[in-house]
mmCIF file of C-alpha atoms in Angstrom:
data_model
loop_
_atom_site.group_PDB
_atom_site.id
_atom_site.type_symbol
_atom_site.label_atom_id
_atom_site.label_comp_id
_atom_site.label_asym_id
_atom_site.label_seq_id
_atom_site.Cartn_x
_atom_site.Cartn_y
_atom_site.Cartn_z
ATOM 1 C CA UNK A 1 6.437 -11.122 0.454
ATOM 2 C CA UNK A 2 5.157 -9.297 -2.508
ATOM 3 C CA UNK A 3 6.138 -5.659 -3.441
ATOM 4 C CA UNK A 4 9.053 -6.595 -1.156
ATOM 5 C CA UNK A 5 12.077 -5.762 -4.296
ATOM 6 C CA UNK A 6 9.432 -2.472 -5.320
ATOM 7 C CA UNK A 7 9.621 -0.913 -2.171
ATOM 8 C CA UNK A 8 13.188 -1.146 -1.829
ATOM 9 C CA UNK A 9 13.992 0.364 -5.586
ATOM 10 C CA UNK A 10 11.031 3.057 -5.182
ATOM 11 C CA UNK A 11 12.873 3.952 -1.469
ATOM 12 C CA UNK A 12 16.077 4.820 -4.282
ATOM 13 C CA UNK A 13 14.122 6.515 -6.643
ATOM 14 C CA UNK A 14 12.526 8.894 -4.311
ATOM 15 C CA UNK A 15 15.575 9.750 -1.550
ATOM 16 C CA UNK A 16 18.492 9.158 -4.221
ATOM 17 C CA UNK A 17 16.729 9.816 -8.049
ATOM 18 C CA UNK A 18 14.005 12.595 -7.205
ATOM 19 C CA UNK A 19 16.894 14.876 -5.661
ATOM 20 C CA UNK A 20 19.403 15.382 -7.777
ATOM 21 C CA UNK A 21 19.699 16.509 -11.170
ATOM 22 C CA UNK A 22 22.696 14.359 -12.038
ATOM 23 C CA UNK A 23 23.046 10.410 -12.855
ATOM 24 C CA UNK A 24 21.629 8.295 -10.477
ATOM 25 C CA UNK A 25 22.576 4.082 -10.284
ATOM 26 C CA UNK A 26 20.630 1.519 -8.684
ATOM 27 C CA UNK A 27 21.639 -1.675 -8.657
ATOM 28 C CA UNK A 28 19.606 -4.770 -7.977
ATOM 29 C CA UNK A 29 21.345 -7.798 -6.699
ATOM 30 C CA UNK A 30 20.311 -11.103 -5.985
ATOM 31 C CA UNK A 31 22.973 -14.290 -4.383
ATOM 32 C CA UNK A 32 22.309 -17.561 -3.031
ATOM 33 C CA UNK A 33 23.234 -17.721 0.266
ATOM 34 C CA UNK A 34 22.894 -20.844 2.043
ATOM 35 C CA UNK A 35 19.523 -22.165 2.128
ATOM 36 C CA UNK A 36 18.272 -18.547 1.447
ATOM 37 C CA UNK A 37 18.548 -15.348 -0.865
ATOM 38 C CA UNK A 38 20.280 -12.487 -0.287
ATOM 39 C CA UNK A 39 18.437 -9.326 -2.207
ATOM 40 C CA UNK A 40 21.215 -5.832 -2.902
ATOM 41 C CA UNK A 41 19.823 -2.461 -3.856
ATOM 42 C CA UNK A 42 22.604 -0.394 -3.948
ATOM 43 C CA UNK A 43 22.884 3.140 -4.883
ATOM 44 C CA UNK A 44 25.166 6.214 -5.372
ATOM 45 C CA UNK A 45 23.139 8.447 -2.501
ATOM 46 C CA UNK A 46 24.283 10.134 0.714
ATOM 47 C CA UNK A 47 23.334 7.232 2.299
ATOM 48 C CA UNK A 48 21.864 6.473 5.992
ATOM 49 C CA UNK A 49 21.637 4.561 8.616
ATOM 50 C CA UNK A 50 18.964 2.702 10.588
ATOM 51 C CA UNK A 51 18.150 5.303 13.003
ATOM 52 C CA UNK A 52 16.591 7.552 10.227
ATOM 53 C CA UNK A 53 13.720 5.414 8.949
ATOM 54 C CA UNK A 54 10.535 6.835 9.568
ATOM 55 C CA UNK A 55 8.640 4.631 11.573
ATOM 56 C CA UNK A 56 5.274 2.427 9.818
ATOM 57 C CA UNK A 57 6.619 3.876 6.670
ATOM 58 C CA UNK A 58 8.865 2.521 3.598
ATOM 59 C CA UNK A 59 11.892 0.251 4.645
ATOM 60 C CA UNK A 60 10.405 -0.047 8.126
ATOM 61 C CA UNK A 61 6.792 -1.204 7.086
ATOM 62 C CA UNK A 62 9.447 -4.048 4.838
ATOM 63 C CA UNK A 63 11.182 -5.017 7.901
ATOM 64 C CA UNK A 64 8.391 -5.428 10.354
ATOM 65 C CA UNK A 65 6.765 -7.445 7.632
ATOM 66 C CA UNK A 66 9.630 -9.342 6.761
ATOM 67 C CA UNK A 67 10.085 -10.296 10.678
ATOM 68 C CA UNK A 68 6.433 -11.529 11.316
ATOM 69 C CA UNK A 69 5.938 -13.737 8.348
ATOM 70 C CA UNK A 70 9.542 -15.366 8.376
ATOM 71 C CA UNK A 71 10.462 -14.387 11.996
ATOM 72 C CA UNK A 72 14.556 -14.907 12.231
ATOM 73 C CA UNK A 73 14.960 -15.925 9.118
ATOM 74 C CA UNK A 74 14.694 -12.817 7.565
ATOM 75 C CA UNK A 75 15.930 -9.333 7.815
ATOM 76 C CA UNK A 76 16.336 -6.339 6.799
ATOM 77 C CA UNK A 77 19.654 -4.539 7.186
ATOM 78 C CA UNK A 78 21.674 -1.055 6.395
ATOM 79 C CA UNK A 79 24.950 -1.427 5.515
ATOM 80 C CA UNK A 80 27.782 1.064 4.526
ATOM 81 C CA UNK A 81 26.594 3.968 2.582
ATOM 82 C CA UNK A 82 23.148 3.361 3.052
ATOM 83 C CA UNK A 83 22.911 -0.154 1.168
ATOM 84 C CA UNK A 84 20.179 -1.970 1.563
ATOM 85 C CA UNK A 85 20.331 -6.055 2.487
#
């Protein structure tokens, strides 16, 4: 969906870069995976889990949009220390 990548990067900026005086690393990567694409955003923040997402905010809204538009063909997954795929 439009602005999906922006939502993901803004999440890193808001929850990592804005809360530290040190260096923030945000890595954006994309790779073809079969018939689809995997977009991954990584940062050097503390991390979080899916249960930490606030309903109807940022990543939760994006997850719902992906499901509404693409059904089971798309998803938002939080892995590792907060990596979002």
